[in-house]
Each structure stands twice: as C-alpha cells, then as structure tokens.
C-alpha cells in the first residue's frame, strides 16, 4: 500500500452538503473510491451513493474503502452493532480526532438518524484539494492511513466470524441439551 494511501471521513452539519462534497470528491484524481453512508430517521443504514472510477481498475485504497463499507453496512456491521446503532462519527476537532483515534473508534461514534458521512479512499500527495472541499462546505475531514483501516477491517471481520462460530456452537449445545432433556423425560416416566 502506498505511503500516502488514506481513508478520509467527511462530515457536514447539513446532509445535503455531503452529496455536494461527494460530487466534488469524485473529481479528485487521487480518489480511488468513495461512498456515502446514511442513517434514515427510522435508524436504517444505507449506502445511497458510491463511486469507483474505471470498472476493473482497482487500487489498494479503493479496496480498503469497499471492505470498510461492506463491514459497516453489511451483515457483519449489523452483527457488530455498527449498522444497527452506531457507525460513523467525527470528533468536533478534526486535528484532535486524527491524533487520538483509530479508524474504528471514529466509526463507532455513530451516524445520527437523519445524517450521513462521506468516506473516500485516496492516494494523496497534497491534502489541499480535499481540505478545501471540506472547508468550503462547512465540514470536517479526518484522515486515517489506509493500512490502519485495512487492519481494523480484518480484525473486525475475524472477530465477527469468531463470534458467529461461538454462537453456532452455543446454539448446537443448547439444542443437544433440549433433546437430551426431552429424551430423558420420555424414558423416565
């Protein structure tokens, strides 16, 4: 992964500004993938917009963003609680957030009902263009090294898979116990 590969999280007070930023971020040549994650008033999470330039052209950072969106918006995200109640949030001070939180800590702070967040993966040589979009539209931007996000996604996927396996083992044990109890009742009467 390139040294300058980052996953950027844009947050705007007005959800409509997120869509405007999405349109502009897509024009940045450094962006390999972008998506808007949105929570409806009823609490459901969706990905109403996504962008991956050049079908078949994949970049490392684009793959990280895709995996992140999949974990957060898919069944594992719901299983882990991110899709059902908390997802993507930004600290009010982007500089403090960039220094003090890892990717999934940022993500676990929550997309409030009726709000959204823009996630974009880029190999940035110059942060100026993305910063200018966030500033002009009144938003904040937090950058996390793509390698850190990738490691967090892998860790979350592994934890979810282990939790599912444990739940299956527990369910099988409970079913065996129920069957044993029923058989015991039948034969001890």
PDB file of C-alpha atoms in Angstrom:
ATOM      1  CA  UNK A   1       0.000   0.000   0.000  1.00  0.00           C
ATOM      2  CA  UNK A   2       1.325   3.438  -0.894  1.00  0.00           C
ATOM      3  CA  UNK A   3       2.725   5.604   1.893  1.00  0.00           C
ATOM      4  CA  UNK A   4       0.179   8.281   1.045  1.00  0.00           C
ATOM      5  CA  UNK A   5      -2.881   5.991   0.946  1.00  0.00           C
ATOM      6  CA  UNK A   6      -5.545   7.417   3.243  1.00  0.00           C
ATOM      7  CA  UNK A   7      -9.181   6.860   4.028  1.00  0.00           C
ATOM      8  CA  UNK A   8     -10.908  10.200   4.522  1.00  0.00           C
ATOM      9  CA  UNK A   9     -14.087  10.687   6.527  1.00  0.00           C
ATOM     10  CA  UNK A  10     -16.023  13.867   5.697  1.00  0.00           C
ATOM     11  CA  UNK A  11     -18.822  15.078   7.956  1.00  0.00           C
ATOM     12  CA  UNK A  12     -21.136  18.036   7.301  1.00  0.00           C
ATOM     13  CA  UNK A  13     -23.823  19.588   9.513  1.00  0.00           C
ATOM     14  CA  UNK A  14     -26.224  19.591   6.548  1.00  0.00           C
ATOM     15  CA  UNK A  15     -26.593  16.135   4.937  1.00  0.00           C
ATOM     16  CA  UNK A  16     -27.177  17.795   1.545  1.00  0.00           C
ATOM     17  CA  UNK A  17     -23.624  19.152   1.708  1.00  0.00           C
ATOM     18  CA  UNK A  18     -22.350  15.565   1.888  1.00  0.00           C
ATOM     19  CA  UNK A  19     -23.840  14.917  -1.549  1.00  0.00           C
ATOM     20  CA  UNK A  20     -22.266  18.095  -2.892  1.00  0.00           C
ATOM     21  CA  UNK A  21     -18.902  17.031  -1.448  1.00  0.00           C
ATOM     22  CA  UNK A  22     -19.352  13.554  -2.953  1.00  0.00           C
ATOM     23  CA  UNK A  23     -19.775  15.119  -6.405  1.00  0.00           C
ATOM     24  CA  UNK A  24     -16.622  17.162  -5.930  1.00  0.00           C
ATOM     25  CA  UNK A  25     -14.525  14.420  -4.329  1.00  0.00           C
ATOM     26  CA  UNK A  26     -15.223  12.180  -7.330  1.00  0.00           C
ATOM     27  CA  UNK A  27     -13.414  14.752  -9.480  1.00  0.00           C
ATOM     28  CA  UNK A  28     -10.179  14.495  -7.492  1.00  0.00           C
ATOM     29  CA  UNK A  29      -7.700  12.353  -9.447  1.00  0.00           C
ATOM     30  CA  UNK A  30      -6.301  10.883  -6.228  1.00  0.00           C
ATOM     31  CA  UNK A  31      -9.630   9.312  -5.173  1.00  0.00           C
ATOM     32  CA  UNK A  32      -9.855   5.571  -5.787  1.00  0.00           C
ATOM     33  CA  UNK A  33     -13.281   5.011  -4.256  1.00  0.00           C
ATOM     34  CA  UNK A  34     -15.934   6.908  -2.346  1.00  0.00           C
ATOM     35  CA  UNK A  35     -19.276   6.191  -0.716  1.00  0.00           C
ATOM     36  CA  UNK A  36     -21.909   7.944   1.341  1.00  0.00           C
ATOM     37  CA  UNK A  37     -23.200   6.098   4.394  1.00  0.00           C
ATOM     38  CA  UNK A  38     -26.544   7.420   5.575  1.00  0.00           C
ATOM     39  CA  UNK A  39     -28.841   6.713   8.502  1.00  0.00           C
ATOM     40  CA  UNK A  40     -32.548   7.319   7.894  1.00  0.00           C
ATOM     41  CA  UNK A  41     -34.882   8.764  10.522  1.00  0.00           C
ATOM     42  CA  UNK A  42     -36.048   5.205  11.290  1.00  0.00           C
ATOM     43  CA  UNK A  43     -32.456   4.183  12.077  1.00  0.00           C
ATOM     44  CA  UNK A  44     -31.800   2.094   8.972  1.00  0.00           C
ATOM     45  CA  UNK A  45     -28.407   2.396   7.341  1.00  0.00           C
ATOM     46  CA  UNK A  46     -27.860   2.621   3.596  1.00  0.00           C
ATOM     47  CA  UNK A  47     -25.222   3.418   1.004  1.00  0.00           C
ATOM     48  CA  UNK A  48     -27.162   5.725  -1.349  1.00  0.00           C
ATOM     49  CA  UNK A  49     -24.117   6.733  -3.411  1.00  0.00           C
ATOM     50  CA  UNK A  50     -20.871   5.013  -4.248  1.00  0.00           C
ATOM     51  CA  UNK A  51     -18.137   5.664  -6.758  1.00  0.00           C
ATOM     52  CA  UNK A  52     -15.328   3.555  -8.128  1.00  0.00           C
ATOM     53  CA  UNK A  53     -13.722   5.004 -11.243  1.00  0.00           C
ATOM     54  CA  UNK A  54     -12.812   2.756 -14.147  1.00  0.00           C
ATOM     55  CA  UNK A  55     -14.562  -0.596 -13.783  1.00  0.00           C
ATOM     56  CA  UNK A  56     -11.900  -3.222 -13.341  1.00  0.00           C
ATOM     57  CA  UNK A  57      -9.320  -0.666 -12.202  1.00  0.00           C
ATOM     58  CA  UNK A  58      -8.810  -1.405  -8.556  1.00  0.00           C
ATOM     59  CA  UNK A  59      -6.500   0.353  -6.200  1.00  0.00           C
ATOM     60  CA  UNK A  60      -5.414  -0.749  -2.773  1.00  0.00           C
ATOM     61  CA  UNK A  61      -7.149   2.188  -1.138  1.00  0.00           C
ATOM     62  CA  UNK A  62     -10.319   1.564  -3.162  1.00  0.00           C
ATOM     63  CA  UNK A  63     -10.377  -1.999  -1.900  1.00  0.00           C
ATOM     64  CA  UNK A  64      -9.993  -0.818   1.688  1.00  0.00           C
ATOM     65  CA  UNK A  65     -12.928   1.596   1.338  1.00  0.00           C
ATOM     66  CA  UNK A  66     -15.032  -1.136  -0.260  1.00  0.00           C
ATOM     67  CA  UNK A  67     -14.233  -3.576   2.533  1.00  0.00           C
ATOM     68  CA  UNK A  68     -14.952  -0.931   5.153  1.00  0.00           C
ATOM     69  CA  UNK A  69     -18.337  -0.104   3.623  1.00  0.00           C
ATOM     70  CA  UNK A  70     -19.087  -3.822   3.395  1.00  0.00           C
ATOM     71  CA  UNK A  71     -18.244  -4.447   7.037  1.00  0.00           C
ATOM     72  CA  UNK A  72     -20.165  -1.439   8.296  1.00  0.00           C
ATOM     73  CA  UNK A  73     -23.168  -1.606   6.016  1.00  0.00           C
ATOM     74  CA  UNK A  74     -23.462  -5.346   5.677  1.00  0.00           C
ATOM     75  CA  UNK A  75     -24.469  -8.168   7.993  1.00  0.00           C
ATOM     76  CA  UNK A  76     -21.205  -8.058   9.934  1.00  0.00           C
ATOM     77  CA  UNK A  77     -21.669  -4.381  10.650  1.00  0.00           C
ATOM     78  CA  UNK A  78     -25.133  -5.054  11.969  1.00  0.00           C
ATOM     79  CA  UNK A  79     -23.848  -8.060  13.927  1.00  0.00           C
ATOM     80  CA  UNK A  80     -21.125  -5.945  15.500  1.00  0.00           C
ATOM     81  CA  UNK A  81     -23.600  -3.197  16.314  1.00  0.00           C
ATOM     82  CA  UNK A  82     -22.251  -0.572  13.948  1.00  0.00           C
ATOM     83  CA  UNK A  83     -25.032  -0.935  11.389  1.00  0.00           C
ATOM     84  CA  UNK A  84     -27.800  -1.042  13.948  1.00  0.00           C
ATOM     85  CA  UNK A  85     -26.969   1.820  16.230  1.00  0.00           C
ATOM     86  CA  UNK A  86     -23.572   3.375  15.782  1.00  0.00           C
ATOM     87  CA  UNK A  87     -21.488   3.817  12.706  1.00  0.00           C
ATOM     88  CA  UNK A  88     -19.518   6.788  11.631  1.00  0.00           C
ATOM     89  CA  UNK A  89     -18.936   9.907  13.670  1.00  0.00           C
ATOM     90  CA  UNK A  90     -16.493  12.676  13.676  1.00  0.00           C
ATOM     91  CA  UNK A  91     -14.908  14.498  16.549  1.00  0.00           C
ATOM     92  CA  UNK A  92     -15.680  18.199  16.561  1.00  0.00           C
ATOM     93  CA  UNK A  93     -11.996  18.966  16.275  1.00  0.00           C
ATOM     94  CA  UNK A  94     -10.605  17.079  13.285  1.00  0.00           C
ATOM     95  CA  UNK A  95      -6.977  17.568  14.338  1.00  0.00           C
ATOM     96  CA  UNK A  96      -7.600  16.030  17.766  1.00  0.00           C
ATOM     97  CA  UNK A  97      -9.508  13.170  16.163  1.00  0.00           C
ATOM     98  CA  UNK A  98      -6.734  12.433  13.705  1.00  0.00           C
ATOM     99  CA  UNK A  99      -4.213  12.282  16.538  1.00  0.00           C
ATOM    100  CA  UNK A 100      -6.215  10.386  19.124  1.00  0.00           C
ATOM    101  CA  UNK A 101      -8.499   7.824  17.499  1.00  0.00           C
ATOM    102  CA  UNK A 102      -8.091   4.836  15.244  1.00  0.00           C
ATOM    103  CA  UNK A 103     -10.391   4.145  12.321  1.00  0.00           C
ATOM    104  CA  UNK A 104     -12.984   2.003  14.050  1.00  0.00           C
ATOM    105  CA  UNK A 105     -13.056   4.272  17.090  1.00  0.00           C
ATOM    106  CA  UNK A 106     -14.003   7.082  14.728  1.00  0.00           C
ATOM    107  CA  UNK A 107     -16.514   4.765  13.092  1.00  0.00           C
ATOM    108  CA  UNK A 108     -18.049   3.606  16.351  1.00  0.00           C
ATOM    109  CA  UNK A 109     -19.134   7.089  17.415  1.00  0.00           C
ATOM    110  CA  UNK A 110     -22.288   6.931  15.378  1.00  0.00           C
ATOM    111  CA  UNK A 111     -24.114   8.355  12.444  1.00  0.00           C
ATOM    112  CA  UNK A 112     -27.125  10.039  13.957  1.00  0.00           C
ATOM    113  CA  UNK A 113     -30.559   9.472  12.495  1.00  0.00           C
ATOM    114  CA  UNK A 114     -31.059  11.769   9.530  1.00  0.00           C
ATOM    115  CA  UNK A 115     -27.329  12.261   8.969  1.00  0.00           C
ATOM    116  CA  UNK A 116     -24.616  10.852   6.759  1.00  0.00           C
ATOM    117  CA  UNK A 117     -20.878  10.652   6.194  1.00  0.00           C
ATOM    118  CA  UNK A 118     -18.714  10.565   3.087  1.00  0.00           C
ATOM    119  CA  UNK A 119     -15.902   8.008   3.060  1.00  0.00           C
ATOM    120  CA  UNK A 120     -13.249   8.352   0.362  1.00  0.00           C
ATOM    121  CA  UNK A 121     -10.041   6.482  -0.264  1.00  0.00           C
ATOM    122  CA  UNK A 122      -7.198   8.384  -1.884  1.00  0.00           C
ATOM    123  CA  UNK A 123      -3.501   8.291  -2.534  1.00  0.00           C
ATOM    124  CA  UNK A 124      -2.916  11.914  -1.643  1.00  0.00           C
ATOM    125  CA  UNK A 125       0.266  13.794  -2.405  1.00  0.00           C
ATOM    126  CA  UNK A 126      -1.423  17.055  -1.461  1.00  0.00           C
ATOM    127  CA  UNK A 127      -4.221  17.228   1.136  1.00  0.00           C
ATOM    128  CA  UNK A 128      -5.172  20.723  -0.037  1.00  0.00           C
ATOM    129  CA  UNK A 129      -7.920  19.847  -2.548  1.00  0.00           C
ATOM    130  CA  UNK A 130      -9.875  17.615  -0.130  1.00  0.00           C
ATOM    131  CA  UNK A 131      -9.338  20.076   2.726  1.00  0.00           C
ATOM    132  CA  UNK A 132     -10.671  22.877   0.516  1.00  0.00           C
ATOM    133  CA  UNK A 133     -13.859  20.919  -0.231  1.00  0.00           C
ATOM    134  CA  UNK A 134     -14.487  20.270   3.464  1.00  0.00           C
ATOM    135  CA  UNK A 135     -13.738  23.862   4.440  1.00  0.00           C
ATOM    136  CA  UNK A 136     -15.797  25.464   1.670  1.00  0.00           C
ATOM    137  CA  UNK A 137     -18.824  23.299   2.500  1.00  0.00           C
ATOM    138  CA  UNK A 138     -18.510  23.799   6.261  1.00  0.00           C
ATOM    139  CA  UNK A 139     -17.473  20.265   7.128  1.00  0.00           C
ATOM    140  CA  UNK A 140     -14.705  18.381   8.854  1.00  0.00           C
ATOM    141  CA  UNK A 141     -12.339  15.784   7.482  1.00  0.00           C
ATOM    142  CA  UNK A 142     -10.412  13.089   9.320  1.00  0.00           C
ATOM    143  CA  UNK A 143      -7.723  11.084   7.544  1.00  0.00           C
ATOM    144  CA  UNK A 144      -6.667   7.624   8.658  1.00  0.00           C
ATOM    145  CA  UNK A 145      -3.832   5.686   6.995  1.00  0.00           C
ATOM    146  CA  UNK A 146      -5.392   3.061   4.713  1.00  0.00           C
ATOM    147  CA  UNK A 147      -3.191   0.355   6.224  1.00  0.00           C
ATOM    148  CA  UNK A 148      -4.662   1.053   9.668  1.00  0.00           C
ATOM    149  CA  UNK A 149      -8.210   0.910   8.301  1.00  0.00           C
ATOM    150  CA  UNK A 150      -7.410  -2.328   6.489  1.00  0.00           C
ATOM    151  CA  UNK A 151      -6.027  -3.869   9.686  1.00  0.00           C
ATOM    152  CA  UNK A 152      -9.098  -2.727  11.648  1.00  0.00           C
ATOM    153  CA  UNK A 153     -11.427  -4.174   8.993  1.00  0.00           C
ATOM    154  CA  UNK A 154      -9.588  -7.511   9.050  1.00  0.00           C
ATOM    155  CA  UNK A 155      -9.734  -7.551  12.837  1.00  0.00           C
ATOM    156  CA  UNK A 156     -13.458  -6.740  12.831  1.00  0.00           C
ATOM    157  CA  UNK A 157     -14.154  -9.432  10.250  1.00  0.00           C
ATOM    158  CA  UNK A 158     -12.202 -12.002  12.264  1.00  0.00           C
ATOM    159  CA  UNK A 159     -13.975 -11.019  15.492  1.00  0.00           C
ATOM    160  CA  UNK A 160     -17.369 -11.270  13.800  1.00  0.00           C
ATOM    161  CA  UNK A 161     -16.551 -14.661  12.309  1.00  0.00           C
ATOM    162  CA  UNK A 162     -15.370 -15.931  15.697  1.00  0.00           C
ATOM    163  CA  UNK A 163     -18.493 -14.591  17.397  1.00  0.00           C
ATOM    164  CA  UNK A 164     -20.721 -16.264  14.807  1.00  0.00           C
ATOM    165  CA  UNK A 165     -18.859 -19.561  15.252  1.00  0.00           C
ATOM    166  CA  UNK A 166     -19.217 -19.303  19.041  1.00  0.00           C
ATOM    167  CA  UNK A 167     -22.939 -18.519  18.725  1.00  0.00           C
ATOM    168  CA  UNK A 168     -23.388 -21.570  16.487  1.00  0.00           C
ATOM    169  CA  UNK A 169     -21.535 -23.797  18.964  1.00  0.00           C
ATOM    170  CA  UNK A 170     -23.676 -22.479  21.803  1.00  0.00           C
ATOM    171  CA  UNK A 171     -26.882 -22.968  19.802  1.00  0.00           C
ATOM    172  CA  UNK A 172     -25.917 -26.569  18.976  1.00  0.00           C
ATOM    173  CA  UNK A 173     -25.111 -27.261  22.634  1.00  0.00           C
ATOM    174  CA  UNK A 174     -28.479 -25.835  23.701  1.00  0.00           C
ATOM    175  CA  UNK A 175     -30.306 -27.931  21.095  1.00  0.00           C
ATOM    176  CA  UNK A 176     -28.464 -31.074  22.234  1.00  0.00           C
ATOM    177  CA  UNK A 177     -29.402 -30.318  25.837  1.00  0.00           C
ATOM    178  CA  UNK A 178     -33.062 -29.780  24.864  1.00  0.00           C
ATOM    179  CA  UNK A 179     -33.087 -33.087  23.000  1.00  0.00           C
ATOM    180  CA  UNK A 180     -31.417 -34.835  25.922  1.00  0.00           C
ATOM    181  CA  UNK A 181     -33.979 -33.362  28.331  1.00  0.00           C
ATOM    182  CA  UNK A 182     -36.878 -34.465  26.102  1.00  0.00           C
ATOM    183  CA  UNK A 183     -35.498 -37.974  25.767  1.00  0.00           C
ATOM    184  CA  UNK A 184     -34.874 -38.116  29.498  1.00  0.00           C
ATOM    185  CA  UNK A 185     -38.467 -37.076  30.167  1.00  0.00           C
ATOM    186  CA  UNK A 186     -39.799 -39.680  27.734  1.00  0.00           C
ATOM    187  CA  UNK A 187     -37.831 -42.572  29.179  1.00  0.00           C
ATOM    188  CA  UNK A 188     -38.048 -41.694  32.870  1.00  0.00           C
ATOM    189  CA  UNK A 189     -41.821 -41.616  33.086  1.00  0.00           C
TER     190      UNK A 189
END
